[in-house]
Short mmCIF file of C-alpha atoms in Angstrom, two decimals:
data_model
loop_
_atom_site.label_atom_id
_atom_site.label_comp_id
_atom_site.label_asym_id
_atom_site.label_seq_id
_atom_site.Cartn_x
_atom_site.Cartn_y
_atom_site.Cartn_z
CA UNK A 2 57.25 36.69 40.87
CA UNK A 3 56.56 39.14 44.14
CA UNK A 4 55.08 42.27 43.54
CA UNK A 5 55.77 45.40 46.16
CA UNK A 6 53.55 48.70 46.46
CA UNK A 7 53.31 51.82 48.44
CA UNK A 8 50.76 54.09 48.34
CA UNK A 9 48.65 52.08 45.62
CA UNK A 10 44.96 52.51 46.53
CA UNK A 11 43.73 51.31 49.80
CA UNK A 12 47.50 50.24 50.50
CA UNK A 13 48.78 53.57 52.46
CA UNK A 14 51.64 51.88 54.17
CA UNK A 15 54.10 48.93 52.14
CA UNK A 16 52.41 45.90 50.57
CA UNK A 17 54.43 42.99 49.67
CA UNK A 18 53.42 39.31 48.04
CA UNK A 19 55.58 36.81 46.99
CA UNK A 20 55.37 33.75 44.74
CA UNK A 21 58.65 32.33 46.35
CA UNK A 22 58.32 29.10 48.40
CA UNK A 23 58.46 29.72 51.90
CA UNK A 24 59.81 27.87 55.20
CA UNK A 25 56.64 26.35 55.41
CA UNK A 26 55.97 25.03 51.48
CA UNK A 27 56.04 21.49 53.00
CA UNK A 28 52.03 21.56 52.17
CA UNK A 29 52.16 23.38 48.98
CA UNK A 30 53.48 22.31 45.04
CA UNK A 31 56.12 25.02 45.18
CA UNK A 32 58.16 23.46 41.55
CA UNK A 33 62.10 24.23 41.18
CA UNK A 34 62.66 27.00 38.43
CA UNK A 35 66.63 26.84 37.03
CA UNK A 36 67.81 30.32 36.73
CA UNK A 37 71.33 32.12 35.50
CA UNK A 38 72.05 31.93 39.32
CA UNK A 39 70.63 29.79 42.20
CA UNK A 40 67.67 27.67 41.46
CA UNK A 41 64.31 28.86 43.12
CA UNK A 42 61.31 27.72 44.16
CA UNK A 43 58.32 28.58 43.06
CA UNK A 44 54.43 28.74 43.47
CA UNK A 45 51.62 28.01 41.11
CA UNK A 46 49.13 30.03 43.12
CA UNK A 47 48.61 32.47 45.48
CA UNK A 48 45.27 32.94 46.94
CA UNK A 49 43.74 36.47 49.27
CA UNK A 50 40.91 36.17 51.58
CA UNK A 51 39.58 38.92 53.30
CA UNK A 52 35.93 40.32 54.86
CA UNK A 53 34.16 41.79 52.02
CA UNK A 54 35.68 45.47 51.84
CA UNK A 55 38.70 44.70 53.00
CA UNK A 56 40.97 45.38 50.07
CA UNK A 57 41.25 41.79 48.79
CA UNK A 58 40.14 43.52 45.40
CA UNK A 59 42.66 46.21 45.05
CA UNK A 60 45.47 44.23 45.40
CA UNK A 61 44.97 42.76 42.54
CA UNK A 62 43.89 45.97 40.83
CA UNK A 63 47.44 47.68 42.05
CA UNK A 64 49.16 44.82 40.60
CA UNK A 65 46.89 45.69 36.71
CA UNK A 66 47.88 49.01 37.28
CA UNK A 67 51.02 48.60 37.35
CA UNK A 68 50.57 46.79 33.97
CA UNK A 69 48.30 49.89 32.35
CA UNK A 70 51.32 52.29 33.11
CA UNK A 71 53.55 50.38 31.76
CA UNK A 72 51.58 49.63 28.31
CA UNK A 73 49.60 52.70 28.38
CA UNK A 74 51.75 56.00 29.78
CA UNK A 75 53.21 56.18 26.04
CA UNK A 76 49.72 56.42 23.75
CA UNK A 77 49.14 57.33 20.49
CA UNK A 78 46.81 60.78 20.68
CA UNK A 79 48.84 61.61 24.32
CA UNK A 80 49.71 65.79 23.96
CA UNK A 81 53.33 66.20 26.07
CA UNK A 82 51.65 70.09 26.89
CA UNK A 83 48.94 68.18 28.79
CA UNK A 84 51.24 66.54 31.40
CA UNK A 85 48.53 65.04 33.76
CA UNK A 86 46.75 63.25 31.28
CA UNK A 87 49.81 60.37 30.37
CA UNK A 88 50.39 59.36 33.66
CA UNK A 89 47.63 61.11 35.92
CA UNK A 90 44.82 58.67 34.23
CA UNK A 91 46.24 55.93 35.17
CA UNK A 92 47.74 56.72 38.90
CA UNK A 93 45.43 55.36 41.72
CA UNK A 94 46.85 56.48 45.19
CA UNK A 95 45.64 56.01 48.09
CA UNK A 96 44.83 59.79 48.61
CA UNK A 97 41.28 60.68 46.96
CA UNK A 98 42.91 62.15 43.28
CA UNK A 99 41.03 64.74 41.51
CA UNK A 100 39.81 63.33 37.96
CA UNK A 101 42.30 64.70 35.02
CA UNK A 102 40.16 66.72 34.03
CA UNK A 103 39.88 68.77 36.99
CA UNK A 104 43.38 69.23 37.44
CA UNK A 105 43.64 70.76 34.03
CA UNK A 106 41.10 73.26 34.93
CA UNK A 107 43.62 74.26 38.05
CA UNK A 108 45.12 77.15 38.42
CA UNK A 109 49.01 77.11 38.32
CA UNK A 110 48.62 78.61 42.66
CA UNK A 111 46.34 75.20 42.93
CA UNK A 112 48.11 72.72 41.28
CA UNK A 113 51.88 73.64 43.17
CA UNK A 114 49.39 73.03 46.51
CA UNK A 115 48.32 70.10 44.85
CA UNK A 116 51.84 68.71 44.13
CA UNK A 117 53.20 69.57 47.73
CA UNK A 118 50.03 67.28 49.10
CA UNK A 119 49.98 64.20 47.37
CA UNK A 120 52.67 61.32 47.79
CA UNK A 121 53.96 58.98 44.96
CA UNK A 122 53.20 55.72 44.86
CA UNK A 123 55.82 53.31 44.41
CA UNK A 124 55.65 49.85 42.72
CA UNK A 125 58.33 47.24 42.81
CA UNK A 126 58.50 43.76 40.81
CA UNK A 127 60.26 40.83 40.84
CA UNK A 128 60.19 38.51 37.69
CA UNK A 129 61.92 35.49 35.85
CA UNK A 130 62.21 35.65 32.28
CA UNK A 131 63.60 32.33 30.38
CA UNK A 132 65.59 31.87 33.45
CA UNK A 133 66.68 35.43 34.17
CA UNK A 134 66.24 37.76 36.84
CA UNK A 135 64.79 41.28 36.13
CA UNK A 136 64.11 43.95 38.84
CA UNK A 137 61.64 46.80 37.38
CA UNK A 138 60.05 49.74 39.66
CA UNK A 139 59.02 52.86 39.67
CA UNK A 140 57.52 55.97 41.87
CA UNK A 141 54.81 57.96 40.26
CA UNK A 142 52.79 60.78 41.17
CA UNK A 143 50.00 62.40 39.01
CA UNK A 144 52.51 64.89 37.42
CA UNK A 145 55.70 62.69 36.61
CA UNK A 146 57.20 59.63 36.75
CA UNK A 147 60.04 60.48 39.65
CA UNK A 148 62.28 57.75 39.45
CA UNK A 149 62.12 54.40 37.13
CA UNK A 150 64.66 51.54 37.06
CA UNK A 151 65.61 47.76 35.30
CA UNK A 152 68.09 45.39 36.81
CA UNK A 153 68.57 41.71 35.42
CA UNK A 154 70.88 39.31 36.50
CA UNK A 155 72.07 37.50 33.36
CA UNK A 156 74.93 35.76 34.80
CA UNK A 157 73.36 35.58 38.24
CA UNK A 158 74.64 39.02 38.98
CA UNK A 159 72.80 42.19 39.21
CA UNK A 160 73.68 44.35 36.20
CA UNK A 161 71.74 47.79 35.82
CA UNK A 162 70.02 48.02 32.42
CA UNK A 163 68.49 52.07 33.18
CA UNK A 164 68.18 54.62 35.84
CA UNK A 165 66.13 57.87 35.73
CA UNK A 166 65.78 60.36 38.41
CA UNK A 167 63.61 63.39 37.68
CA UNK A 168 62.82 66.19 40.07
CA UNK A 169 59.86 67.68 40.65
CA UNK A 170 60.27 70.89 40.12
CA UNK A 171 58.41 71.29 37.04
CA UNK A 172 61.75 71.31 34.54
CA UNK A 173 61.63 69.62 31.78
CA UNK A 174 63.07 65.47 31.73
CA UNK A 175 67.04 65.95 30.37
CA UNK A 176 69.02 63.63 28.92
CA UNK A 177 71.31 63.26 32.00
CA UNK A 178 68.51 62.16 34.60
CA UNK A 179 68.84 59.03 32.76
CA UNK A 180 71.44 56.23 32.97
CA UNK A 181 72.03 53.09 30.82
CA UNK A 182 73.69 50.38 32.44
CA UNK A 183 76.99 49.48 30.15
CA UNK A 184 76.02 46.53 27.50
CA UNK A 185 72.53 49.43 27.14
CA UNK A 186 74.46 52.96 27.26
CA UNK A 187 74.69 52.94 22.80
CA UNK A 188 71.36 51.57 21.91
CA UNK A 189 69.73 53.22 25.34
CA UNK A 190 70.46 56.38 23.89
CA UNK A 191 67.82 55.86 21.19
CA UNK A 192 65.24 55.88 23.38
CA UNK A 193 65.69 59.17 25.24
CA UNK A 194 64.09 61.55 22.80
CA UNK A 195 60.91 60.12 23.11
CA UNK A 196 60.83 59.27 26.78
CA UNK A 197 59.10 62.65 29.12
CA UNK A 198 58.72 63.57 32.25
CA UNK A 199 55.12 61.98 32.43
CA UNK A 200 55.76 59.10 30.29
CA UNK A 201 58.18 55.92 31.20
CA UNK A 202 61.11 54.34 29.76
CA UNK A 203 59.70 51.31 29.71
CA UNK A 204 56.35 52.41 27.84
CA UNK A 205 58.53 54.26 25.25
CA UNK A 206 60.61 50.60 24.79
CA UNK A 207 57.39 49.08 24.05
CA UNK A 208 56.28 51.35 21.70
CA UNK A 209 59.66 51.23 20.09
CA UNK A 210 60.40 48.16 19.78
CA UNK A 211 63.64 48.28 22.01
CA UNK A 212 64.63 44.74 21.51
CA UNK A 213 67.16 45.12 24.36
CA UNK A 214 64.00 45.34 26.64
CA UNK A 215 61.72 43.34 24.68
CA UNK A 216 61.92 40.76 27.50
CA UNK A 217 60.60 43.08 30.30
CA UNK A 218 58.22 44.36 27.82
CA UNK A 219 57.01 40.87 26.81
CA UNK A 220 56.65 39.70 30.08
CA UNK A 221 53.75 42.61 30.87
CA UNK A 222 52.21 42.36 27.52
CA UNK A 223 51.59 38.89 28.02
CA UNK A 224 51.28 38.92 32.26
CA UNK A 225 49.43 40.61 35.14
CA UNK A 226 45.45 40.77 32.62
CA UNK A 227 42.96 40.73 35.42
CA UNK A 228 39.76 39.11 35.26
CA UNK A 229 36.64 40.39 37.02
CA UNK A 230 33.18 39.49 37.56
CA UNK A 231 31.96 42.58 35.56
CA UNK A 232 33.31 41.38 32.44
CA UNK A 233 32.92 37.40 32.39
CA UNK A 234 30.32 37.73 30.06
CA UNK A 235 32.23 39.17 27.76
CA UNK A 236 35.54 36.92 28.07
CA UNK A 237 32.75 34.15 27.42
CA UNK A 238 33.13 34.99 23.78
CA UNK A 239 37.00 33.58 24.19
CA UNK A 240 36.12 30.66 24.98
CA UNK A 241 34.33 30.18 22.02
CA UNK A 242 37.00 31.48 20.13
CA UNK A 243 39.12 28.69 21.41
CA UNK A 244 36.54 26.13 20.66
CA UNK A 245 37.15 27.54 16.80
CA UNK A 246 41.20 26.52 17.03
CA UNK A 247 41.53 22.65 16.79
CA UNK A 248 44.44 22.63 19.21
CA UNK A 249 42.21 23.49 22.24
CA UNK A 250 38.70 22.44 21.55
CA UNK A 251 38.76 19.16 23.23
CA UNK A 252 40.36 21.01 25.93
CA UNK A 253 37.61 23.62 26.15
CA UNK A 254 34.69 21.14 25.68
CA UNK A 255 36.37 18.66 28.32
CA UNK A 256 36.05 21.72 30.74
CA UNK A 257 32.65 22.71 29.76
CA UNK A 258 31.27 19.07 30.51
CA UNK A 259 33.73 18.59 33.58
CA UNK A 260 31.76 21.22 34.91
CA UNK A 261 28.27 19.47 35.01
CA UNK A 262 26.33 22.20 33.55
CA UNK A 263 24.85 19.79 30.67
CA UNK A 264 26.32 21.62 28.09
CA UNK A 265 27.29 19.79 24.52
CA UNK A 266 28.34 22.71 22.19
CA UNK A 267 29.41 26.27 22.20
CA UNK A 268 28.91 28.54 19.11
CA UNK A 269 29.44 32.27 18.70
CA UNK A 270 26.62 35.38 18.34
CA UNK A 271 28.28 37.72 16.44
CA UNK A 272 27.05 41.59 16.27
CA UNK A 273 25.64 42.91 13.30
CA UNK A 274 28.43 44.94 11.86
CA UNK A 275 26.01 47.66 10.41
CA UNK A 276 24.48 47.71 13.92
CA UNK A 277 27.89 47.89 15.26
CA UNK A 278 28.91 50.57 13.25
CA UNK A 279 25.79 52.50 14.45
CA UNK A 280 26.11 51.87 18.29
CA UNK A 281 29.79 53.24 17.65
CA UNK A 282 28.78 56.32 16.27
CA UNK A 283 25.93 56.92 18.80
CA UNK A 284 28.34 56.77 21.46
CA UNK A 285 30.75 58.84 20.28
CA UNK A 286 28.27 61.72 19.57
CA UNK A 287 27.08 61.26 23.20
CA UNK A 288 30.51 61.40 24.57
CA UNK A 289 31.46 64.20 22.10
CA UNK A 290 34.64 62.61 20.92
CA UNK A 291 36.46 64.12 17.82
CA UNK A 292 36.69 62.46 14.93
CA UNK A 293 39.99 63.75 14.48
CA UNK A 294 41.34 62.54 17.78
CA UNK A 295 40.64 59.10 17.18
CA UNK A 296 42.17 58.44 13.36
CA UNK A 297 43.61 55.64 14.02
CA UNK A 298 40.29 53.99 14.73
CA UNK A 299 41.74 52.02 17.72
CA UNK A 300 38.45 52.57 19.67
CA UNK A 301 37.32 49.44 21.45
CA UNK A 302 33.81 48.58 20.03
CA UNK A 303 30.50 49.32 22.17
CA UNK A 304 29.30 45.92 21.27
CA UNK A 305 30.69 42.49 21.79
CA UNK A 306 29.49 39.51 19.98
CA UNK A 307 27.86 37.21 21.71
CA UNK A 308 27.93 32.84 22.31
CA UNK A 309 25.19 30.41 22.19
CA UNK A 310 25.47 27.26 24.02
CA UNK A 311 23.67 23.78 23.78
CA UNK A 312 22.30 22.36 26.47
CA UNK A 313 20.93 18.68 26.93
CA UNK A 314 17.81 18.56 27.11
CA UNK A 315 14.60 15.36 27.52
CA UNK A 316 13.55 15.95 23.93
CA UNK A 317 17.22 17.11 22.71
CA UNK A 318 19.92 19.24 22.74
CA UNK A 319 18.38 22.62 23.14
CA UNK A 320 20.47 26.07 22.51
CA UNK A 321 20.10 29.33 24.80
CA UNK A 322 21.39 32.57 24.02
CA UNK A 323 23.34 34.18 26.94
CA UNK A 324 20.86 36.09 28.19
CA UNK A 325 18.90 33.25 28.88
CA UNK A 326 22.14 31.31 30.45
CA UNK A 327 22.54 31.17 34.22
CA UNK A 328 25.22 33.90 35.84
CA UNK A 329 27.20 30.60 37.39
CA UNK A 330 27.25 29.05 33.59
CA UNK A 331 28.38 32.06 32.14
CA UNK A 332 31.12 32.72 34.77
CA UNK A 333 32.35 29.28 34.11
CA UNK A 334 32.52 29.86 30.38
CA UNK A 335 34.59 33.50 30.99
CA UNK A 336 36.83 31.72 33.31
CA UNK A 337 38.05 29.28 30.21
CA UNK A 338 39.68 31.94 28.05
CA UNK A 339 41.85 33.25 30.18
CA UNK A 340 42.71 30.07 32.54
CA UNK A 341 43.52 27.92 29.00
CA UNK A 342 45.72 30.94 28.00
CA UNK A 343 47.45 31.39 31.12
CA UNK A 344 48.62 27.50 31.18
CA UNK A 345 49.70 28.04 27.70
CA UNK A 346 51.47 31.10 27.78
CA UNK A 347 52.74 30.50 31.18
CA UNK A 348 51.97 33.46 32.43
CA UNK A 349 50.66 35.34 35.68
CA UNK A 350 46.70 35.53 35.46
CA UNK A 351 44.83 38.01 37.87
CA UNK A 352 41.59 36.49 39.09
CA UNK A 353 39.08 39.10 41.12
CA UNK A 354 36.45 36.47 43.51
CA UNK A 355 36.93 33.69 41.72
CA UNK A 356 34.18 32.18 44.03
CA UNK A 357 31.93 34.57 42.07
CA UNK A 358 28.58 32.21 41.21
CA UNK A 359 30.95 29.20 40.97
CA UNK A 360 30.40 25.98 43.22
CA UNK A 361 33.47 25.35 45.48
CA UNK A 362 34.35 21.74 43.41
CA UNK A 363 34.63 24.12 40.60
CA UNK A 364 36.86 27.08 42.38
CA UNK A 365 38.86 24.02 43.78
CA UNK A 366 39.52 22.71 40.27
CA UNK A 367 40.83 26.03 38.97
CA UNK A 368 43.03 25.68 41.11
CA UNK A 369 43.79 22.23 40.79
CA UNK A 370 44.81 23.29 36.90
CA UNK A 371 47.58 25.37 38.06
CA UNK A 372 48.79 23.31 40.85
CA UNK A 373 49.09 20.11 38.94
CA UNK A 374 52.44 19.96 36.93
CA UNK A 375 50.56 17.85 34.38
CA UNK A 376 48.10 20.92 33.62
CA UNK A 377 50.55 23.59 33.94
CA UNK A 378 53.88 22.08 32.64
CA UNK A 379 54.92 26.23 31.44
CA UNK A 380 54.47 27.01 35.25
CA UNK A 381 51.68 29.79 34.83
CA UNK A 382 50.19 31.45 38.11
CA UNK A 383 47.33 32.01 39.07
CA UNK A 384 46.93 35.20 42.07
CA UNK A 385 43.10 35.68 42.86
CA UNK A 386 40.77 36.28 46.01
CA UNK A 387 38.09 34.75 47.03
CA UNK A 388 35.59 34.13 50.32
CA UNK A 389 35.21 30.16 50.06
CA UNK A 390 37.07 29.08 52.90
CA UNK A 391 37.09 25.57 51.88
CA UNK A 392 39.85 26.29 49.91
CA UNK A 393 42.34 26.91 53.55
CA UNK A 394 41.45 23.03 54.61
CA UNK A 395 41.08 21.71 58.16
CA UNK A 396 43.88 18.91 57.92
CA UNK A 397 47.55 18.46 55.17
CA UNK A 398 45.17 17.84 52.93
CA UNK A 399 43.87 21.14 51.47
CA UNK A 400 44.05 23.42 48.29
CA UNK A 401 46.15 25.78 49.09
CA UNK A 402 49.56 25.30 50.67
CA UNK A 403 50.20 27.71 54.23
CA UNK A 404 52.92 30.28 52.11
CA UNK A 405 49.83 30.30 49.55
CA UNK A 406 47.55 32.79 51.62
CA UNK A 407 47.33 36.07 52.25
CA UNK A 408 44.77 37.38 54.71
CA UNK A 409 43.96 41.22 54.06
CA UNK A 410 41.95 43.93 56.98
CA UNK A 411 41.42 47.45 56.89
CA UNK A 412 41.54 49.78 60.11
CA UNK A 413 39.03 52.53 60.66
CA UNK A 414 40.89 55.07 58.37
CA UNK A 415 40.55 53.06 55.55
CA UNK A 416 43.94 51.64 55.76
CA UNK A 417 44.45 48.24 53.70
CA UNK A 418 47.18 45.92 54.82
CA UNK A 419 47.99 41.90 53.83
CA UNK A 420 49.79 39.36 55.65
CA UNK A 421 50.51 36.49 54.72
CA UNK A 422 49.18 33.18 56.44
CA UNK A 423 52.80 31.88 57.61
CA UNK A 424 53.59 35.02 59.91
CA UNK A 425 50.73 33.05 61.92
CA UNK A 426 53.00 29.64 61.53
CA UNK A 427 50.48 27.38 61.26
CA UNK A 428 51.42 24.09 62.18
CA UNK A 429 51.22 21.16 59.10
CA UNK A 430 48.04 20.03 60.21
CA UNK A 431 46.53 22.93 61.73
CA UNK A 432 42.88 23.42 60.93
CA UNK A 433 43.21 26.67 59.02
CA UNK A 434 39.86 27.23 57.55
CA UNK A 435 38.33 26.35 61.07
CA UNK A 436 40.51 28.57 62.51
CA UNK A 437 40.41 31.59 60.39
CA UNK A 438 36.99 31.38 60.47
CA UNK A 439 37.09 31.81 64.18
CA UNK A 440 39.04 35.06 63.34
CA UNK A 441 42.20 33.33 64.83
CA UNK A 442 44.12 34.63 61.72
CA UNK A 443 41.95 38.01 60.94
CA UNK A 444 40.19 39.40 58.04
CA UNK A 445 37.00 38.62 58.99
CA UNK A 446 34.68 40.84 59.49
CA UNK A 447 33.62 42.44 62.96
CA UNK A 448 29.66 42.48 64.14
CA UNK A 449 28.65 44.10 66.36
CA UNK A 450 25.61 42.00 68.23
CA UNK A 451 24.08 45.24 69.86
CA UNK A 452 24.16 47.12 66.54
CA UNK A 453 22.62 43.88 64.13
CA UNK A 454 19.60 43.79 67.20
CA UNK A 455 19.07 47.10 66.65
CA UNK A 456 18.92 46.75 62.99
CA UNK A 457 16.79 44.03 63.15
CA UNK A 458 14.15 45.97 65.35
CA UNK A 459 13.96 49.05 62.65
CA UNK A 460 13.75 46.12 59.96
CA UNK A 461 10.53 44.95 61.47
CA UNK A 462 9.40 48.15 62.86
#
């Protein structure tokens, strides 16, 4: 997979990262994928390190974005008179974006200067699918979805599947700004009456059921979920859910005790539904939501149920609620769910500071899981960021391979860009985390001695 944006977030200026083994994969478990053309290589994991603020984050959060619009931009309860809310909601430029909201309350002379200011952002990705090629990008603004496209390569040749072009000139989408490739053009045609102007081809395929792009549609139903500090807690509850299915709960438990925390067991809290039911109507008479808006009940709960894990203890096994659990315990647990499903599924998983509260033996062995063939015979990925350097080695023998890094700075404007480690060309044995930490490399961060004295002496003023 490699994954290309413009404009997305804190990247102003052309971002590109690649899972394709590089020139310099000697030190890294880049694994042979056949394909309908050549045979690639491939790698397991891809790893950003940064100085905190750098943009390590929103790389990761372009690439989920990128996701949302595709699964989202076509939503039951989306009005096509309220144009900025299908695709607006979910754009995240680099510009600062009024909220949807705000550009509703425009007036037609402020939203044209509106439209004439901001810039599109532009996404490109590049996937395999059982063995095939597929090329999928798009360039969005807050308005409309300017230009969308699919390419595959069944037969290791590049074969459009659809085209739109749409101007922004605030006409209506026709039928003519889009184009079916050939083996598409009959069954394409389907689609076009529910595909607008703020609203892409792809998300109306999903919803659909277009089985001639149910492969593309698969592959970011099931790809790209990004997992974040924030809500470890609450992906602790599917690791429990796993323990429940007798096909993984030796593999869950093995983890949990791998981990030297001392825990035995893993049970789940569940929420009172009447209490649920309660907290769900609070809320929604707080945020004034409609009843009649929402009929299709799809509303995500307020309230998640809970686990309860046992512990040994000197006079027995003793169970804690998570409250009570430590923050590097429960990250552990949240980080099950999704790393078991990944290696399953083989898919891409999206892992914000993966260092977060974890030793670095455990961040190592996450790793480990994806990098081992044994672990990870589907060929899942893993793309995360992190600050433990430990991870970059000081000899051949480290974690993560020199086409396996990406280092990421900002400039003064707030500019984000990421290069990747081999641009540097490292040697084999080059002492990368010794080096990067001397700044050799970049992205870390700059202090200023005269300014941290002077902090210092109003600190103890």
């Amino acid at each position: 997979m490699s994954f290309t944006a413009e404009n997305a977030r804190s990247y102003l200026n052309e971002v590109h990262l690649s899972l394709l083994a590089g020139r310099r994969s000697a030190d890294s478990p880049a694994r042979p994928l056949a394909t309908a053309g050549q045979p690639v290589r491939v790698l397991p994991a891809a790893g950003i390190f940064g100085a905190n603020g750098s943009g390590k984050s929103t790389l990761l959060k372009a690439m989920a974005d990128l996701r949302r619009l595709v699964l989202e931009s076509l939503r039951p309860g989306n009005r096509p008179d309220r144009s900025v809310l299908a695709v607006g909601s979910l754009h995240q430029p680099f510009e600062v974006v009024p909220r949807p909201q705000d550009l509703e309350r425009m007036t037609p002379e402020e939203l044209e200067r509106f439209r004439q200011l901001v810039r599109s952002t532009r996404y490109r990705i590049d996937l395999l699918v059982d063995g095939v090629r597929w090329e999928y990008g798009l360039d969005v603004n807050p308005f409309i979805v300017e230009s969308e496209h699919a390419y595959h390569y069944p037969h290791g040749r590049q074969a459009l599947v659809f085209r739109r072009e749409h101007v922004a000139d605030g006409s209506e989408l026709r039928s003519s700004d889009i184009v079916f490739g050939a083996s598409f053009r009959s069954s394409g045609q389907h689609l076009v009456p529910f595909v607008q102007r703020n609203v892409l081809l792809l998300s109306a395929a999903a919803v659909g059921g277009f089985e001639p792009l149910g492969p593309l549609v698969g592959w970011f139903q099931e790809n790209l979920e990004l997992s974040e500090p924030e809500d470890r807690r609450r992906r602790s509850v599917r690791a429990v859910e796993l323990v429940e299915e007798d096909r993984t709960r030796d593999q869950v438990m093995a983890l949990l005790r791998a981990a030297d925390l001392g825990l035995v067991a893993a049970a789940r809290d569940p929420v009172d539904p009447e209490f649920q039911e309660i907290a769900r109507r609070a809320r929604r008479v707080w945020a004034g939501i409609d009843d009649e808006l929402d009929a299709d009940g799809g509303e995500d709960s307020p309230l998640d149920d809970s686990i309860r894990l046992t512990h040994r203890g000197p006079w027995g096994d003793a169970t804690l609620s998570r409250i009570d659990e430590s923050m590097g315990t429960l990250t552990w647990v949240g980080l099950i769910g999704p790393v078991l499903d990944a290696l399953r599924k083989g898919s891409v998983l999206l892992v914000d500071e993966l260092d977060s509260s974890l030793h670095p033996y455990l961040v190592r062995d996450v790793v480990r899981l994806f990098q081992d063939p044994r672990t990870n015979p589907n060929m899942a990925q893993l793309i995360f960021n992190a600050h433990d350097v430990t991870l970059l080695g000081d000899s051949a023998d480290r974690s993560l391979g020199r086409d396996q890094v990406w280092i990421t700075e900002k400039t003064r404007d707030g500019v984000t860009t990421a290069t990747p480690l081999s641009d540097y060309r490292p040697r084999y044995d080059e002492a990368i985390e010794r080096r990067y930490m001397q700044g050799r490399y970049g992205g870390v961060p700059t202090i200023n001695p005269a300014e941290y004295a002077r902090a210092t002496e109003q600190i103890g003023a």
